[in-house]
mmCIF file of C-alpha atoms in Angstrom:
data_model
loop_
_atom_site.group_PDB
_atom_site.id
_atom_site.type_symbol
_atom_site.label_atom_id
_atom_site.label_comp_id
_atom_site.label_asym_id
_atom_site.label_seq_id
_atom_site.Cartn_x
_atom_site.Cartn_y
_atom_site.Cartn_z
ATOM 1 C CA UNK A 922 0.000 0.000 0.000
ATOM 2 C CA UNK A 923 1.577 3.149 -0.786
ATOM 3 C CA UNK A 924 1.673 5.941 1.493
ATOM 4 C CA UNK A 925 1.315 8.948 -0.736
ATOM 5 C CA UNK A 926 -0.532 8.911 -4.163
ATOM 6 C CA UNK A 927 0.630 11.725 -6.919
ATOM 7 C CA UNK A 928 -1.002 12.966 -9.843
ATOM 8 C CA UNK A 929 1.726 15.220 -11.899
ATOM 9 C CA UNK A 930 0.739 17.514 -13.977
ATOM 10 C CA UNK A 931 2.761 20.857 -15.490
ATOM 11 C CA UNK A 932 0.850 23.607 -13.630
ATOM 12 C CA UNK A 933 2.980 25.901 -11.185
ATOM 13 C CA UNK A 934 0.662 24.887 -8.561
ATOM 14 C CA UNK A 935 1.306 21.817 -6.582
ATOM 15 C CA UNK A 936 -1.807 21.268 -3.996
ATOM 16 C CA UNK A 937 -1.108 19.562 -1.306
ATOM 17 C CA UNK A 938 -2.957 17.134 0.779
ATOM 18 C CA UNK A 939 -1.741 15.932 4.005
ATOM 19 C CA UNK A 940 -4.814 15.158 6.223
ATOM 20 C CA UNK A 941 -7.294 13.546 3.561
ATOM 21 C CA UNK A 942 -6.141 9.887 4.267
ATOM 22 C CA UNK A 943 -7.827 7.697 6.562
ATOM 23 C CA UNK A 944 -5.392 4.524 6.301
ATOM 24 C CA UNK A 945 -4.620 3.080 9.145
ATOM 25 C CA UNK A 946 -2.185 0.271 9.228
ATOM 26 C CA UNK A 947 -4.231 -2.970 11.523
ATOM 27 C CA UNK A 948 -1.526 -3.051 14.223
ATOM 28 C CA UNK A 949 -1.910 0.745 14.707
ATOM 29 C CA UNK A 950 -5.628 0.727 14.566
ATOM 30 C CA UNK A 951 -6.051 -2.031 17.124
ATOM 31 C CA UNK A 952 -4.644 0.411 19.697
ATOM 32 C CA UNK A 953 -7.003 2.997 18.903
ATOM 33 C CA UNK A 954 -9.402 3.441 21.551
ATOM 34 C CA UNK A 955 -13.374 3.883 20.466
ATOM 35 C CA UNK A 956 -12.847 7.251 20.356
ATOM 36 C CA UNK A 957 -9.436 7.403 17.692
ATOM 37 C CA UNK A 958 -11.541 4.804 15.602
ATOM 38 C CA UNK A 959 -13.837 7.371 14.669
ATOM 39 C CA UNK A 960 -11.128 9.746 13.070
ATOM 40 C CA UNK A 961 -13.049 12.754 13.170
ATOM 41 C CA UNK A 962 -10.000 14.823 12.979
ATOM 42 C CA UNK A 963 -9.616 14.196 9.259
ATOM 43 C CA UNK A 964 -9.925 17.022 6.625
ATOM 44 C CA UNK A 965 -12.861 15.270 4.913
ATOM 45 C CA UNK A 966 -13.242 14.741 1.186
ATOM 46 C CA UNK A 967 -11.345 18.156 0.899
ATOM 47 C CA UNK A 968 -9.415 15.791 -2.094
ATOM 48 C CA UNK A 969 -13.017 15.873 -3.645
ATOM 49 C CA UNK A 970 -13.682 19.515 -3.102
ATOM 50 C CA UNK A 971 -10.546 20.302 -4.985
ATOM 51 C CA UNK A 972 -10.650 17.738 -7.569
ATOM 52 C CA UNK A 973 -10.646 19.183 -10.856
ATOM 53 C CA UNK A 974 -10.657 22.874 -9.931
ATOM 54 C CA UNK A 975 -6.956 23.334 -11.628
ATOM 55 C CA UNK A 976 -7.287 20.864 -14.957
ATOM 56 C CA UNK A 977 -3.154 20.611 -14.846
ATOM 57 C CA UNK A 978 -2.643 21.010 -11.195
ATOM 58 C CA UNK A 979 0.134 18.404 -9.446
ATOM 59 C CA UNK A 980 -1.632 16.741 -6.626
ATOM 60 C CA UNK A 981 0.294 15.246 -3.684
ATOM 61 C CA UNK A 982 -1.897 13.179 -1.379
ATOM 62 C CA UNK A 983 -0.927 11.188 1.980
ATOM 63 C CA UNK A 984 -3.305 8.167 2.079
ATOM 64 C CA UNK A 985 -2.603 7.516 5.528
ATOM 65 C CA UNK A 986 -4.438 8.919 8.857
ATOM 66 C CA UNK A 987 -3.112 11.809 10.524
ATOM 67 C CA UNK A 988 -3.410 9.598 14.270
ATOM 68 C CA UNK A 989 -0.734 7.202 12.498
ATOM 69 C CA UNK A 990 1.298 10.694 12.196
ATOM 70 C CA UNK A 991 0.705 14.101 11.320
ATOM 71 C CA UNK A 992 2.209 15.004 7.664
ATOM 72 C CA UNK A 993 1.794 18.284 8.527
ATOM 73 C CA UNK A 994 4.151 18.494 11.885
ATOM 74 C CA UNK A 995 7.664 19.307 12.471
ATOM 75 C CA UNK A 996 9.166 15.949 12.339
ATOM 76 C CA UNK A 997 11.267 17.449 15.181
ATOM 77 C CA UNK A 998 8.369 17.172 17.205
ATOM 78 C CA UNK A 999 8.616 21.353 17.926
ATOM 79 C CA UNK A 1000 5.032 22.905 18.383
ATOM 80 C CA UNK A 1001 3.706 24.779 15.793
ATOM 81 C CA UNK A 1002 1.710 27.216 18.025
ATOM 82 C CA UNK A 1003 3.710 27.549 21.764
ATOM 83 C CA UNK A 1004 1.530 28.000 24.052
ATOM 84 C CA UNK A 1005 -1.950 27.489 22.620
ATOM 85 C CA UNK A 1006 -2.782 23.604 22.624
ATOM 86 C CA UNK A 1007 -2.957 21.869 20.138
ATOM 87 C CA UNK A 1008 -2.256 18.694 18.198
ATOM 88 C CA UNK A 1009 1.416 16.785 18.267
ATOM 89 C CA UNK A 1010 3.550 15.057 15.268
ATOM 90 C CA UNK A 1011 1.947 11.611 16.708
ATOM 91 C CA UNK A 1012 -1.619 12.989 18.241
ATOM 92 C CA UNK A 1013 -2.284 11.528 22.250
ATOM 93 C CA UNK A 1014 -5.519 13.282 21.427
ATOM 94 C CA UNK A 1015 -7.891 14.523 19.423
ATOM 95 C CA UNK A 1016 -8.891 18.266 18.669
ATOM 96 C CA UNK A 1017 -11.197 17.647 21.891
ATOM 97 C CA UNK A 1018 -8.196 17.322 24.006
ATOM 98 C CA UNK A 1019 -10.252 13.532 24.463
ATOM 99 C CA UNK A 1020 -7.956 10.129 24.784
ATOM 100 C CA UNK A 1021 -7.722 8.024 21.419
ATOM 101 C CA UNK A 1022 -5.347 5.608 22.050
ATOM 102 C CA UNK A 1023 -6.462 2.432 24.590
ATOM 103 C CA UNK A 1024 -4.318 2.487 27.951
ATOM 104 C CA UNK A 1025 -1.112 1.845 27.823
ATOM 105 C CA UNK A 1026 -1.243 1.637 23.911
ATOM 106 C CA UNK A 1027 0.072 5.130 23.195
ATOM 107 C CA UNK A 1028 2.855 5.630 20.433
ATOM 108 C CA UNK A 1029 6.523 5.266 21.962
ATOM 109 C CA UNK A 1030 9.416 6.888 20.526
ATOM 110 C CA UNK A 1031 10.250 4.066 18.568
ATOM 111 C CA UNK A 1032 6.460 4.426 17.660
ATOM 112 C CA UNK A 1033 7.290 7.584 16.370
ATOM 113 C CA UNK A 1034 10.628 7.195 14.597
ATOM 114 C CA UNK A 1035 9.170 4.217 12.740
ATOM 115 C CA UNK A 1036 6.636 6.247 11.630
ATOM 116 C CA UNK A 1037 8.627 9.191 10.899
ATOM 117 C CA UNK A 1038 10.653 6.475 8.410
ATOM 118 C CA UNK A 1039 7.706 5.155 6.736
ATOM 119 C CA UNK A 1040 5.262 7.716 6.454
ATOM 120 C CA UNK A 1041 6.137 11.102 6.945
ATOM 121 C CA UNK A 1042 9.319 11.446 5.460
ATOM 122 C CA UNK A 1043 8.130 9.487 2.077
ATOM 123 C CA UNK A 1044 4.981 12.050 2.040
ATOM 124 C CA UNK A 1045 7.468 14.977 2.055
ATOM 125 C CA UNK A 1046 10.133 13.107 -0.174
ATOM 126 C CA UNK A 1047 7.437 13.262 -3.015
ATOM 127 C CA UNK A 1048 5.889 16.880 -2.062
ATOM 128 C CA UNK A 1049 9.767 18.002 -2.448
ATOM 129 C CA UNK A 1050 10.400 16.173 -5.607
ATOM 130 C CA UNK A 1051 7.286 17.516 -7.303
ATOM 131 C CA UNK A 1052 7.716 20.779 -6.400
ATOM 132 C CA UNK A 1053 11.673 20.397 -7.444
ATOM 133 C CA UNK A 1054 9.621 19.090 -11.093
ATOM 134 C CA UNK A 1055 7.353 21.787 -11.140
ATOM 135 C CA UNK A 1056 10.189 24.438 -10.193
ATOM 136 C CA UNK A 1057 12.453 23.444 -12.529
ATOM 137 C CA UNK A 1058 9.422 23.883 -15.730
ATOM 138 C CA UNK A 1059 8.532 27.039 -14.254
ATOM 139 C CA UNK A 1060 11.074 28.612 -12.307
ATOM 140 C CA UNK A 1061 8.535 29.146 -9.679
ATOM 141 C CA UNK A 1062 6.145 27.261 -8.094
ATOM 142 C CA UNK A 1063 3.087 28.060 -5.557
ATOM 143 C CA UNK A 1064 2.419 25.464 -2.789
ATOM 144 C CA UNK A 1065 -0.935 25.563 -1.409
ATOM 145 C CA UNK A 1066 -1.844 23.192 1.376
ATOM 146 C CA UNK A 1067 -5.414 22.106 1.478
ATOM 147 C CA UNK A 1068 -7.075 21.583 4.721
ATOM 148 C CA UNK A 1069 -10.761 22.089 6.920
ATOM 149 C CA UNK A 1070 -11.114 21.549 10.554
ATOM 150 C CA UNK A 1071 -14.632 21.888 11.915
ATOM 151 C CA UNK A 1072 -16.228 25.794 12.567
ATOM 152 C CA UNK A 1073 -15.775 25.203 16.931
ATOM 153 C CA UNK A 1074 -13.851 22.930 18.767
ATOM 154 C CA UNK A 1075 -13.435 25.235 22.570
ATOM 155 C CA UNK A 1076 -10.048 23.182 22.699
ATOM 156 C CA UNK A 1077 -8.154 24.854 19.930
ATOM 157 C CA UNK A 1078 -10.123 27.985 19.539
ATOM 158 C CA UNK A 1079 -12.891 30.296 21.288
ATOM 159 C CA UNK A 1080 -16.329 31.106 19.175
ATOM 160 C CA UNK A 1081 -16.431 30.070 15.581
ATOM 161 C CA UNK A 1082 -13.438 29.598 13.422
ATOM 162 C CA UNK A 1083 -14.200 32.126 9.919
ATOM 163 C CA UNK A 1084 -15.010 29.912 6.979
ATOM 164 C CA UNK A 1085 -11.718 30.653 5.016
ATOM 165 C CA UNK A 1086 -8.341 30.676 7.055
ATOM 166 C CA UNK A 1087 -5.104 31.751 5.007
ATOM 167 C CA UNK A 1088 -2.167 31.221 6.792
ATOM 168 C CA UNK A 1089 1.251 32.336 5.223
ATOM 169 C CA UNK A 1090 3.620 32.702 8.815
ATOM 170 C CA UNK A 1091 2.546 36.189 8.977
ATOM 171 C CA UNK A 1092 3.702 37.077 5.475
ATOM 172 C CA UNK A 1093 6.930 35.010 4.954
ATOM 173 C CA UNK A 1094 6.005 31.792 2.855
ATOM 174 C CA UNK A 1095 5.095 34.090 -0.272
ATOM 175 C CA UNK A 1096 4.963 37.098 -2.559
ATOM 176 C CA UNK A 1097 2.679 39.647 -1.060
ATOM 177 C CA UNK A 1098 0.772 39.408 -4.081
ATOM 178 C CA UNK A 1099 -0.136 35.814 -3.790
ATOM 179 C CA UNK A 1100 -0.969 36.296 -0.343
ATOM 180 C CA UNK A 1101 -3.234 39.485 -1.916
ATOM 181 C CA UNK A 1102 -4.662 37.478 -4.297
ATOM 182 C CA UNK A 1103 -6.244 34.607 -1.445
ATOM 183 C CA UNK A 1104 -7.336 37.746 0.964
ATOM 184 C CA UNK A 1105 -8.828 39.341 -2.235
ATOM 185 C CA UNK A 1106 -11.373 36.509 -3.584
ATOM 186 C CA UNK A 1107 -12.016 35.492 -0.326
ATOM 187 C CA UNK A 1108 -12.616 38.566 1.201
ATOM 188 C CA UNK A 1109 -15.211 38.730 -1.403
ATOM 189 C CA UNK A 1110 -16.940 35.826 -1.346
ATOM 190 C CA UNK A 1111 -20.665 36.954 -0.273
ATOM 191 C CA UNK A 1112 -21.792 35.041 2.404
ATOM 192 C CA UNK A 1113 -18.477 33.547 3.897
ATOM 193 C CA UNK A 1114 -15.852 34.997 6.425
ATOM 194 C CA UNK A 1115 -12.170 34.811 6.081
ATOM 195 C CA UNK A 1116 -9.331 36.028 7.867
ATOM 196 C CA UNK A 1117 -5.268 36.084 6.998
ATOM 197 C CA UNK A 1118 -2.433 34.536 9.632
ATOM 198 C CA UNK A 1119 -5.522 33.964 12.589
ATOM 199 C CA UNK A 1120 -5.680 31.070 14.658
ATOM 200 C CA UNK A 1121 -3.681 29.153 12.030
ATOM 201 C CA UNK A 1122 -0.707 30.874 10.314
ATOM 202 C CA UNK A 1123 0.479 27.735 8.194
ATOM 203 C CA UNK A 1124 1.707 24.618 9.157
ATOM 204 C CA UNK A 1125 5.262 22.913 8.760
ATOM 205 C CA UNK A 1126 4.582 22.316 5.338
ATOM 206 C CA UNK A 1127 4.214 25.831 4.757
ATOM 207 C CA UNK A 1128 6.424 27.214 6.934
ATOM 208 C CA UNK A 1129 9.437 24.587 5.632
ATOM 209 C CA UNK A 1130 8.589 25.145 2.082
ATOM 210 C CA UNK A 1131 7.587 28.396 1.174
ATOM 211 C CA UNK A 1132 11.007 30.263 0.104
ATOM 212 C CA UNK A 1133 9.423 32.859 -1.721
ATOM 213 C CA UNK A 1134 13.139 34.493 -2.682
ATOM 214 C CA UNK A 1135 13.683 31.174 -4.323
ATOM 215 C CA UNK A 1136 10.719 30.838 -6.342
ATOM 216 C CA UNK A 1137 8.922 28.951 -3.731
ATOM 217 C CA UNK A 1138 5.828 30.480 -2.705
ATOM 218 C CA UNK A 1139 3.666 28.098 -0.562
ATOM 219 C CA UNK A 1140 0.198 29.570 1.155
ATOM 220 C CA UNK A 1141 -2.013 27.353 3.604
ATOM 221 C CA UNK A 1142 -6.204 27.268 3.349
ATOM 222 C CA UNK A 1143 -7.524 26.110 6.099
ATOM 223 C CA UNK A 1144 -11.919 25.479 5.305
ATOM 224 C CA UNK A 1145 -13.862 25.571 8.282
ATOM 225 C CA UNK A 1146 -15.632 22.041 7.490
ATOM 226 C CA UNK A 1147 -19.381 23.915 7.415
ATOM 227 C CA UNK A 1148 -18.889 25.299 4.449
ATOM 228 C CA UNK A 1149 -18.513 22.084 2.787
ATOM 229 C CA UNK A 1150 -20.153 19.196 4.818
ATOM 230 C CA UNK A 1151 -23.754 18.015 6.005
ATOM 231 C CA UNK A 1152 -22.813 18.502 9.520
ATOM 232 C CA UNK A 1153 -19.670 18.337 10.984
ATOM 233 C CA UNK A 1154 -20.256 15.218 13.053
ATOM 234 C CA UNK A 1155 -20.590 11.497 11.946
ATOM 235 C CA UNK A 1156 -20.911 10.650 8.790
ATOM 236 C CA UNK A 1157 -19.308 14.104 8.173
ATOM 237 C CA UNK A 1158 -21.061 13.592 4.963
ATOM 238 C CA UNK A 1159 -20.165 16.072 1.678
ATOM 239 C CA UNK A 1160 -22.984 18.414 0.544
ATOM 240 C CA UNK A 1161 -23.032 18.685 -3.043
ATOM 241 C CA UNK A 1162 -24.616 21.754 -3.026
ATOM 242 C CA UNK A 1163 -22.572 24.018 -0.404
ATOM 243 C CA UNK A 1164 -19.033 22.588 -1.962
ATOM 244 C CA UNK A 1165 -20.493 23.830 -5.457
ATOM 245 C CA UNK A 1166 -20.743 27.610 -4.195
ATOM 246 C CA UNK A 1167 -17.485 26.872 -2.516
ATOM 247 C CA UNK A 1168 -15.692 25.770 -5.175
ATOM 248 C CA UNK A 1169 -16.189 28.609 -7.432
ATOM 249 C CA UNK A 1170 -14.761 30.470 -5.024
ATOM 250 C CA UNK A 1171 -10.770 28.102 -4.568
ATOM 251 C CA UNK A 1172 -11.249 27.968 -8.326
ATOM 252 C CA UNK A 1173 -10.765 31.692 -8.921
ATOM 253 C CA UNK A 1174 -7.968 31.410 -6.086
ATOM 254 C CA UNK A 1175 -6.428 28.691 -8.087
ATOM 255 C CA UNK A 1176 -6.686 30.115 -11.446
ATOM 256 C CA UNK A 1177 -5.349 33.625 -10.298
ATOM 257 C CA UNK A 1178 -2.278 31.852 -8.385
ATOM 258 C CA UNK A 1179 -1.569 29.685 -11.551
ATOM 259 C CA UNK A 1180 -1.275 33.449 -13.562
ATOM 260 C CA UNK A 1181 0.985 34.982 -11.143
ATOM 261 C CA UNK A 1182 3.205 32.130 -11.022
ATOM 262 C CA UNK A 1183 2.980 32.066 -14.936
ATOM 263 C CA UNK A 1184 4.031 35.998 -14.868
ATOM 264 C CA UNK A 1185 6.584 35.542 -12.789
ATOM 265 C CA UNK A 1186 8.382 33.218 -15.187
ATOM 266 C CA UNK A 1187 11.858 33.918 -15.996
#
């Protein structure tokens, strides 16, 4: 079973997708408690919400679950956000601050460097060789990490998370003008809220990538998950109809990224 699945295509943009997966190896899952079974944490069917939105997009997908490890964590194990809880590179729990793993069955360090070996570092392996492909068509190339997290969860955040969430480190993992060009459209976007470097201000993958005086420009959307699902509790089923009006919106994101990177060609 592979661990990441790729779709290459010659686009500037390379979306990446590190909490889709829900694969979950049997000897990890049986140590899963009731509650890590469920694997609510997952950015659901946010693969489907972007599918097709970019026709020559590169896609780079981990297939596995984000309580196996987190693709999107230092691999140092450093927090992300010091101070504020949150989630580690192997979660102890989820975005409740709730148990998942059974007693006494929580990852070791071995755990964790196994995992590091097999799944994390062969998800970023591929997101750095694409983006070395793309790069070296281009001479740029734009980064944008695709995630949701449901609209309130008291353990991460107070009130209701906006419906967009850009997060470039406060500025530093792109051109000001891609970062314009996400505030922009969403900003715009009747009906929805949005806000730039908030509660989340990128993750690893954008922080560690994004070298804008390189060429590497990487910018992280965080969806709150009612803009796109039935509810955001079990089945955390898609709604056809809000991910429609949604997806007109990343489209135009998308297509106006993809002609700034274009312009920018040497």
């Amino acid at each position: 079973m592979s661990v990441v699945d790729i779709h290459r295509g010659r686009s500037p943009i390379i979306l990446g997708l590190p909490h889709t997966g829900t694969d979950v190896p049997p000897d990890i899952w049986e140590r899963l408690n009731d509650n890590g079974q469920l694997l609510a944490d997952t950015d659901w069917h946010i693969h489907e919400l972007y599918a097709g939105l970019l026709s020559d997009a590169t896609t780079v997908r981990a297939t596995f679950h984000r309580y196996v490890i987190d693709a999107n964590r230092d691999p140092s194990g450093t927090s992300l956000y010091p101070g504020q809880n949150t989630t580690g590179l192997v979660p102890e729990t989820d975005f409740d601050g709730e148990a998942i793993w059974k007693e006494g069955e929580a990852p070791t360090e071995e755990d964790i460097a196994y995992r590091l070996q097999h799944f994390h570092a062969p998800y970023h392996a591929a997101l750095a060789a694409e983006i070395d492909r793309v790069k070296a068509i281009h001479g740029v190339a734009i980064l944008y990490d695709c995630h949701s997290i449901r609209s309130h969860i008291p353990f991460l955040f107070e009130g209701k998370l906006p419906d967009f969430n850009i997060g470039t480190d406060m500025g530093k993992t792109c051109d000001p003008a891609a970062e314009a060009i996400a505030v922009d459209v969403t900003s715009a976007a009747e009906g929805y809220t949005s806000i730039l470097n908030g509660r989340f201000k990128g993750g690893w993958t954008t922080r560690h990538y994004g070298q804008p005086d390189k060429g590497m420009h990487a910018i992280q959307m965080e969806l709150a998950q009612c803009t796109h699902l039935e509810t955001e509790r079990p089945p955390f089923a898609y709604d056809g109809d809000k991910a429609a009006k949604l997806r007109t919106h990343l489209k135009t994101i998308l297509t106006r990224m993809e002609d700034f990177a274009l312009a920018l060609r040497p």
